[in-house]
Coordinates of C-alpha atoms in Angstrom, one line a residue:
M414 CA -16.1 7.0 30.2
K415 CA -14.1 4.7 27.8
L416 CA -14.8 3.3 24.6
L417 CA -12.8 0.3 22.6
F418 CA -13.9 -0.1 19.0
I419 CA -13.1 -3.0 16.8
S420 CA -14.1 -2.5 13.3
L421 CA -14.1 -6.0 11.1
G422 CA -14.4 -6.9 7.1
C423 CA -14.2 -4.5 4.7
D424 CA -13.2 -0.3 4.6
K425 CA -16.6 -0.3 3.8
N426 CA -18.1 -0.3 7.2
L427 CA -14.5 1.0 8.8
V428 CA -15.6 4.0 6.9
D429 CA -19.2 3.5 8.8
T430 CA -16.5 2.9 11.8
E431 CA -14.5 6.4 11.6
H432 CA -18.0 8.3 11.3
M433 CA -19.0 6.5 14.5
L434 CA -15.6 7.5 16.2
S435 CA -16.0 11.2 15.1
M436 CA -19.3 11.4 16.6
I437 CA -18.4 9.6 19.5
T438 CA -15.7 11.4 20.7
K439 CA -17.3 14.7 19.8
D440 CA -19.9 13.9 22.8
G441 CA -16.6 13.7 25.2
I442 CA -16.1 9.8 25.4
I443 CA -12.5 9.0 26.0
I444 CA -11.3 5.4 22.8
T445 CA -9.3 3.1 24.6
N446 CA -7.3 0.9 22.5
D447 CA -7.5 -1.7 25.8
E448 CA -10.7 -4.4 25.6
N449 CA -9.8 -3.9 30.0
E450 CA -10.3 -0.8 30.6
A451 CA -13.1 0.1 27.8
D452 CA -16.7 0.6 30.0
V453 CA -18.6 0.1 26.9
I454 CA -16.8 -2.6 23.3
V455 CA -19.1 -1.6 19.8
V456 CA -18.5 -4.2 17.5
N457 CA -19.1 -3.9 13.5
S458 CA -19.8 -6.5 12.5
C459 CA -19.3 -8.8 9.2
C460 CA -21.7 -11.2 7.5
F461 CA -20.8 -11.9 4.1
I462 CA -18.5 -15.0 4.4
S463 CA -19.0 -17.6 6.4
D464 CA -16.1 -16.9 8.1
A465 CA -16.6 -13.1 8.3
M466 CA -19.7 -14.4 10.6
E467 CA -17.9 -16.3 13.0
E468 CA -15.5 -13.9 13.1
S469 CA -18.7 -11.9 13.9
I470 CA -19.9 -14.1 16.7
Q471 CA -16.4 -14.9 18.7
T472 CA -15.6 -11.0 19.0
L473 CA -19.1 -10.9 20.6
I474 CA -18.7 -13.6 23.3
D475 CA -15.3 -13.0 23.9
M476 CA -15.8 -9.0 25.0
G477 CA -19.1 -9.8 26.5
S478 CA -17.0 -12.3 28.9
L479 CA -15.0 -9.7 30.0
K480 CA -18.5 -8.5 32.0
E481 CA -17.0 -11.2 34.5
T482 CA -12.8 -10.0 34.0
A483 CA -13.0 -6.4 33.6
N484 CA -14.6 -3.5 33.7
L485 CA -16.8 -3.9 31.1
K486 CA -20.2 -2.4 31.5
A487 CA -21.8 -3.2 27.9
L488 CA -21.8 -3.8 25.1
I489 CA -23.1 -3.2 21.5
V490 CA -22.9 -5.1 18.2
T491 CA -23.6 -2.8 14.6
G492 CA -22.6 -3.1 11.2
C493 CA -24.3 -6.4 9.0
L494 CA -24.9 -9.0 11.7
A495 CA -26.3 -7.2 13.8
E496 CA -29.0 -6.2 10.6
R497 CA -28.9 -9.3 9.3
Y498 CA -29.3 -11.2 13.2
A499 CA -30.6 -8.9 15.4
K500 CA -33.6 -11.5 17.1
E501 CA -30.9 -14.0 16.8
I502 CA -27.5 -12.8 18.4
A503 CA -31.0 -10.3 21.4
E504 CA -32.1 -13.7 21.8
Q505 CA -28.3 -15.8 22.0
I506 CA -25.4 -13.2 23.0
P507 CA -27.4 -11.8 25.7
E508 CA -24.1 -10.4 26.6
V509 CA -25.1 -7.4 23.9
D510 CA -27.2 -4.6 25.4
A511 CA -27.7 -3.1 21.8
V512 CA -27.9 -3.4 18.4
I513 CA -27.8 -1.4 15.6
G514 CA -28.6 -1.5 12.0
T515 CA -26.0 -0.8 9.0
N516 CA -28.3 2.1 8.0
A517 CA -28.3 3.9 11.6
Y518 CA -25.0 4.2 13.5
D519 CA -26.0 8.1 13.1
E520 CA -27.5 6.6 16.7
I521 CA -24.8 5.2 17.9
V522 CA -24.7 8.2 20.3
S523 CA -27.6 8.0 22.2
V524 CA -27.1 3.9 22.4
I525 CA -24.3 4.4 24.6
H526 CA -26.0 6.5 26.8
E527 CA -29.1 4.4 27.0
V528 CA -26.9 1.5 27.0
M529 CA -25.0 3.1 30.1
E530 CA -27.5 3.2 32.2
G531 CA -29.1 0.5 32.2
H532 CA -31.9 0.0 29.0
K533 CA -31.4 -3.0 26.2
T534 CA -32.3 -2.0 23.1
S535 CA -32.6 -2.5 19.4
V536 CA -32.0 0.3 16.5
K537 CA -33.3 -0.8 13.2
K538 CA -33.9 1.4 10.3
P539 CA -35.5 1.4 7.4
L540 CA -32.7 0.8 4.5
N541 CA -33.6 4.0 2.4
G542 CA -31.5 7.3 2.5
L543 CA -28.6 7.6 4.1
P544 CA -27.3 8.4 7.9
K545 CA -26.7 12.8 8.9
N546 CA -22.7 12.5 8.4
Y547 CA -22.8 15.8 10.5
A548 CA -19.4 14.7 13.3
G549 CA -17.1 14.1 10.1
R550 CA -14.0 11.3 10.3
T551 CA -12.2 10.0 13.1
L552 CA -9.0 8.5 10.2
T553 CA -7.4 4.5 11.2
T554 CA -5.3 4.4 8.3
G555 CA -2.4 6.3 9.1
G556 CA -4.0 10.0 7.4
H557 CA -2.7 10.2 4.4
F558 CA -4.5 8.0 2.4
A559 CA -9.1 7.0 3.1
H560 CA -11.5 5.0 1.8
L561 CA -13.9 7.2 0.5
K562 CA -18.1 5.7 0.3
I563 CA -19.3 6.9 -2.2
A564 CA -22.9 4.9 -2.0
E565 CA -24.4 2.4 -0.3
G566 CA -26.3 -0.9 -1.0
C567 CA -26.4 -3.4 -4.9
D568 CA -28.9 -3.6 -6.9
K569 CA -27.6 -6.8 -9.3
H570 CA -28.9 -9.7 -6.5
C571 CA -26.3 -11.8 -7.3
T572 CA -27.1 -15.2 -6.1
Y573 CA -25.7 -15.7 -3.6
C574 CA -24.9 -12.5 -1.9
V575 CA -27.1 -11.1 0.9
I576 CA -26.1 -7.4 0.1
P577 CA -29.1 -6.4 -0.9
S578 CA -30.8 -7.6 1.9
I579 CA -29.0 -5.7 5.0
R580 CA -27.8 -3.0 2.7
G581 CA -30.4 -2.2 1.2
N582 CA -30.9 -1.3 -2.6
Y583 CA -28.0 0.9 -4.5
R584 CA -28.0 4.5 -3.1
S585 CA -25.3 7.7 -4.4
V586 CA -24.5 10.1 -1.8
P587 CA -25.0 12.9 -3.3
M588 CA -21.9 14.8 -5.2
E589 CA -22.1 17.9 -3.1
D590 CA -22.1 15.4 0.7
I591 CA -18.9 14.1 -1.6
L592 CA -17.1 16.5 -1.9
A593 CA -17.2 17.7 1.0
E594 CA -15.9 15.1 3.1
A595 CA -13.4 15.1 -0.2
A596 CA -11.8 18.5 0.8
S597 CA -12.2 18.3 4.1
L598 CA -9.4 15.1 4.0
A599 CA -7.5 17.0 1.8
A600 CA -7.6 19.6 4.3
D601 CA -6.9 17.3 7.3
G602 CA -3.5 16.0 5.4
V603 CA -5.1 13.1 2.7
K604 CA -3.4 12.6 -0.5
E605 CA -4.9 9.8 -1.4
L606 CA -8.6 8.8 -2.3
I607 CA -10.1 5.1 -1.8
L608 CA -13.3 5.7 -4.2
V609 CA -15.1 2.7 -2.6
A610 CA -18.9 1.4 -2.5
Q611 CA -20.6 -2.6 -3.0
E612 CA -20.2 -0.7 -6.1
T613 CA -18.6 1.8 -7.6
T614 CA -19.2 1.6 -11.3
L615 CA -22.8 3.1 -11.5
Y616 CA -22.5 5.9 -9.0
G617 CA -25.3 8.6 -10.0
V618 CA -27.7 6.4 -11.9
D619 CA -30.0 7.1 -8.8
L620 CA -29.5 10.2 -8.7
Y621 CA -28.7 11.6 -11.6
G622 CA -29.8 9.4 -14.1
K623 CA -27.0 8.0 -16.2
K624 CA -23.8 7.2 -14.4
T625 CA -21.8 10.6 -13.3
L626 CA -18.0 8.8 -11.8
P627 CA -16.2 9.7 -14.6
T628 CA -16.9 13.3 -13.4
L629 CA -17.3 12.8 -9.3
L630 CA -13.8 11.7 -10.4
K631 CA -12.8 14.8 -12.5
K632 CA -13.9 16.8 -10.1
L633 CA -12.3 14.8 -6.6
S634 CA -9.1 15.7 -9.1
E635 CA -10.2 19.5 -9.1
I636 CA -9.5 19.3 -4.6
E637 CA -5.6 21.0 -3.4
G638 CA -3.5 18.7 -1.5
I639 CA -5.5 15.5 -3.2
R640 CA -2.5 12.7 -5.3
W641 CA -3.7 9.9 -6.4
I642 CA -7.9 8.7 -6.6
R643 CA -8.0 4.8 -6.5
L644 CA -11.1 3.1 -7.7
Q645 CA -12.4 0.2 -6.1
Y646 CA -14.9 -2.4 -6.5
C647 CA -15.5 -1.9 -10.8
Y648 CA -18.3 -4.5 -12.2
P649 CA -17.1 -4.5 -15.4
E650 CA -20.6 -5.1 -17.5
E651 CA -20.4 -1.3 -16.3
I652 CA -17.2 0.7 -17.1
T653 CA -17.8 2.4 -20.6
D654 CA -15.6 3.9 -22.5
E655 CA -16.2 7.9 -20.5
L656 CA -15.2 5.8 -17.2
I657 CA -11.7 4.6 -19.0
R658 CA -10.7 8.1 -21.0
M659 CA -11.2 9.6 -17.0
M660 CA -8.7 6.5 -16.1
A661 CA -6.3 6.9 -19.2
D662 CA -6.3 11.3 -19.0
N663 CA -6.7 11.9 -15.8
P664 CA -3.1 11.6 -14.2
K665 CA -4.5 12.2 -10.3
V666 CA -6.2 8.9 -11.3
C667 CA -4.7 5.6 -10.5
H668 CA -4.2 3.8 -13.8
Y669 CA -5.2 0.7 -11.3
I670 CA -8.6 -1.3 -11.0
D671 CA -10.0 -3.1 -9.3
I672 CA -13.3 -6.0 -10.5
P673 CA -14.3 -8.8 -9.1
I674 CA -15.2 -10.9 -11.7
Q675 CA -16.3 -14.0 -9.7
H676 CA -15.6 -17.1 -13.0
A677 CA -15.2 -17.4 -16.2
N678 CA -17.4 -20.3 -17.2
D679 CA -20.9 -18.6 -18.4
E680 CA -23.0 -21.2 -16.8
V681 CA -21.2 -20.6 -13.6
L682 CA -21.9 -17.4 -14.4
K683 CA -25.6 -17.2 -15.4
R684 CA -26.3 -19.5 -11.7
M685 CA -24.4 -16.6 -10.1
G686 CA -26.4 -14.1 -11.5
R687 CA -24.0 -12.2 -12.8
K688 CA -24.2 -9.9 -16.0
T689 CA -21.3 -10.9 -18.5
S690 CA -20.3 -13.4 -20.2
Q691 CA -16.1 -14.8 -20.4
A692 CA -16.6 -13.1 -24.2
D693 CA -17.3 -10.3 -22.3
L694 CA -15.0 -9.7 -19.8
R695 CA -11.6 -10.5 -22.3
R696 CA -12.9 -7.1 -23.8
I697 CA -13.7 -5.3 -20.6
V698 CA -10.2 -6.0 -20.1
G699 CA -9.0 -5.7 -23.2
A700 CA -9.9 -2.4 -23.2
L701 CA -8.5 -0.9 -19.7
R702 CA -5.2 -2.4 -21.2
Q703 CA -5.4 -0.8 -24.8
A704 CA -5.6 2.6 -22.8
M705 CA -3.5 2.1 -20.0
P706 CA -1.4 0.0 -21.0
D707 CA 0.6 0.3 -17.6
I708 CA -2.7 -0.3 -15.0
C709 CA -2.7 -3.2 -12.9
I710 CA -5.6 -4.8 -12.7
R711 CA -7.3 -7.3 -9.2
T712 CA -10.1 -9.4 -9.1
T713 CA -11.5 -11.7 -7.0
L714 CA -13.5 -15.4 -7.9
I715 CA -15.2 -17.8 -5.9
C716 CA -14.8 -21.4 -6.7
G717 CA -17.2 -24.1 -5.8
F718 CA -19.8 -22.8 -6.2
P719 CA -23.1 -24.9 -6.6
G720 CA -22.9 -26.8 -10.2
E721 CA -19.3 -26.3 -11.1
T722 CA -18.0 -28.9 -13.0
E723 CA -14.9 -29.9 -12.3
Q724 CA -14.6 -29.4 -16.6
A725 CA -16.0 -25.6 -15.5
H726 CA -13.2 -25.2 -12.7
E727 CA -10.5 -25.9 -15.9
E728 CA -11.8 -23.3 -18.3
L729 CA -11.8 -21.3 -14.4
K730 CA -7.9 -21.6 -14.3
T731 CA -7.1 -21.1 -19.1
F732 CA -9.4 -17.7 -18.2
V733 CA -6.7 -16.9 -15.6
S734 CA -3.9 -18.1 -17.4
D735 CA -4.6 -16.1 -20.0
M736 CA -5.4 -13.2 -18.8
K737 CA -2.5 -12.3 -16.0
F738 CA -3.9 -10.0 -14.4
D739 CA -1.7 -8.4 -11.9
R740 CA -3.5 -9.2 -8.3
L741 CA -6.2 -11.7 -7.7
G742 CA -8.0 -12.7 -4.4
C743 CA -10.0 -16.3 -4.6
F744 CA -12.4 -17.9 -2.0
A745 CA -13.9 -20.8 -1.4
Y746 CA -18.4 -20.2 -2.0
S747 CA -20.1 -19.5 1.1
R748 CA -23.5 -21.5 1.5
Q749 CA -25.2 -17.7 2.8
E750 CA -28.7 -19.1 4.4
G751 CA -31.6 -17.3 2.2
T752 CA -29.6 -16.8 -0.7
P753 CA -30.4 -18.2 -4.2
A754 CA -27.7 -20.4 -3.8
D755 CA -28.1 -22.0 -0.8
T756 CA -30.9 -24.2 -2.5
F757 CA -28.8 -24.7 -5.6
P758 CA -28.4 -28.8 -5.8
D759 CA -25.0 -30.0 -6.1
Q760 CA -23.8 -28.1 -3.7
V761 CA -20.1 -28.8 -4.7
P762 CA -18.2 -30.8 -1.7
E763 CA -16.1 -28.2 1.3
E764 CA -12.7 -30.5 0.6
I765 CA -12.9 -29.5 -3.8
K766 CA -13.4 -26.4 -3.4
Q767 CA -10.8 -26.3 -0.5
V768 CA -8.3 -27.9 -3.5
R769 CA -9.7 -25.5 -6.4
V770 CA -9.0 -22.8 -4.8
A771 CA -6.0 -24.1 -3.4
E772 CA -5.1 -24.8 -7.8
I773 CA -6.1 -20.1 -8.9
M774 CA -3.8 -18.7 -6.1
E775 CA -0.3 -21.5 -7.0
L776 CA -1.4 -20.2 -10.7
Q777 CA -1.7 -16.7 -9.7
Q778 CA 1.6 -16.7 -7.3
D779 CA 3.5 -17.4 -10.8
I780 CA 1.7 -14.6 -12.7
S781 CA 2.6 -12.3 -10.8
A782 CA 5.7 -12.9 -9.8
A783 CA 6.5 -13.0 -13.8
C784 CA 4.4 -9.7 -13.7
N785 CA 6.5 -7.4 -11.2
E786 CA 9.6 -8.5 -13.0
T787 CA 9.0 -6.3 -15.5
Y788 CA 9.0 -4.0 -13.1
I789 CA 12.7 -4.1 -12.5
G790 CA 14.7 -0.8 -13.8
M791 CA 11.7 1.3 -13.6
T792 CA 11.3 4.8 -11.4
L793 CA 7.6 4.1 -10.0
D794 CA 6.5 6.8 -6.8
A795 CA 5.3 5.6 -3.6
F796 CA 2.9 6.4 0.1
V797 CA 5.8 5.5 2.5
E798 CA 3.4 3.3 5.1
G799 CA 6.8 2.9 7.8
K800 CA 9.9 2.1 8.6
V801 CA 11.1 -1.8 9.3
A802 CA 12.3 -2.1 12.9
D803 CA 16.5 -1.8 13.4
E804 CA 16.9 -1.5 9.7
N805 CA 17.4 0.8 7.1
V806 CA 13.9 0.3 5.1
Y807 CA 11.4 1.3 4.9
V808 CA 7.6 -0.2 3.4
A809 CA 5.9 2.2 0.7
R810 CA 3.0 1.4 -1.8
T811 CA 3.2 2.2 -5.5
Y812 CA 0.4 3.0 -7.9
R813 CA 0.0 -1.1 -8.0
D814 CA -0.5 -1.4 -4.8
A815 CA -4.3 -1.3 -3.2
P816 CA -3.3 -0.8 1.1
D817 CA -3.7 -4.1 3.4
V818 CA -4.8 -6.2 -0.1
D819 CA -2.1 -5.7 -1.9
G820 CA 2.0 -5.9 -2.1
Y821 CA 4.5 -3.6 -1.0
V822 CA 7.4 -2.3 -2.4
F823 CA 11.3 -2.0 0.0
I824 CA 12.5 1.0 0.0
Q825 CA 16.7 0.4 1.1
T826 CA 17.8 4.3 2.4
T827 CA 20.3 5.9 5.3
R828 CA 17.9 8.8 4.7
E829 CA 15.3 10.0 7.3
L830 CA 11.6 9.2 5.7
M831 CA 8.1 10.4 6.7
T832 CA 4.9 8.0 6.4
G833 CA 2.4 9.6 4.4
D834 CA 6.0 10.8 1.9
I835 CA 5.3 10.5 -1.6
V836 CA 9.2 9.9 -3.0
S837 CA 10.3 8.4 -6.2
V838 CA 11.6 4.0 -5.9
H839 CA 14.3 3.2 -8.9
V840 CA 12.7 -0.5 -8.9
T841 CA 15.9 -3.6 -8.1
G842 CA 14.6 -6.7 -8.0
S843 CA 11.4 -8.5 -6.5
Y844 CA 9.9 -11.4 -4.4
E845 CA 6.7 -12.9 -5.2
Y846 CA 3.8 -10.1 -4.8
D847 CA 6.4 -7.0 -3.6
L848 CA 9.7 -5.0 -4.8
I849 CA 12.4 -3.5 -3.7
G850 CA 14.7 -0.8 -5.0
E851 CA 16.3 2.8 -3.7
L852 CA 15.5 6.4 -4.0
A853 CA 15.1 7.4 -7.5

């Protein structure tokens, strides 16, 4: 039996995919990258925003057509779309043979065998506890870095977000399980761990009665072979002085942090259900930069939230200009059925949302370019990610660059480098979000 696995959406989804791939291969099922020879296709879906949901649905339709034109016998959908719209998928996409909810992906192997016997099925479990991951991971990221999911679900209930309804409330992974998985990854050659969750900063509150992310970072840094630990999805109101000290003092923790702030106008933040004000955001960013002057801060913003006035948008632009974030992503507000914000008055027209997104990103492009120029003449360590075809140029990432979302440093050298090598790079130039350098 041959199986094609398609993973859509975020890196947290990717971790689930890698666990499922390990279960599948341990059962003896062969993984293929050719959709035309696959007996089974699994789509790990996303529905966080409208574009992601449309991509997931279109992928299911496209893959389902292979039942007529190729070898496909069974189509399975897992992930967020499956959890949220299991009934609708069964009714409207008959090509789908099985639906697996977000907290039931450990049933993937039994479901595969069931559908191959000609049975349709839907497997969903209550959104409490965690799936059992006895089979380990099949890394899809090249082997030198891995995302490490430390919690599932979210308790924040922002008014625009469906995550609590499709992932459940916040559940931390027990620390001993995280450390065992990290040690196994390190033994397989992983050098960089990227900590992910819907929110990493609350880690441990449900299990240990307090935020224990600093403790987890310390123990992860003691694992032999781990060189970098990178933090993603840190809610600003949960960033403590203890966490900042751990980041500043632990040489294995990258001076890099991803903080989703979403907006800077207090009224918009309040309607979003966020727990911070603009003053809070300025204070937290200031504390991070005071402790780590070289810290790289990434954030995300939403433009066009219901009731966002032109004045609020201008205030956001001023805030972005003042804060000079190293990295910034901006998205148009996407209405989500069943969320409070979907019923809010004063919905912003789509064309205005897109104009506001463009204005923010144009502003940020200049900020990021100016920030990059400050690194010219410096020497930075970097992970080699690959080589540019037919050129003596390698692509690498510094501590300032998370995979797939940030920039790269392009290294000009005649030396042969291997993916996953850590090299010292003397920065000689910059171009927009990327750096140019040579081996130091």
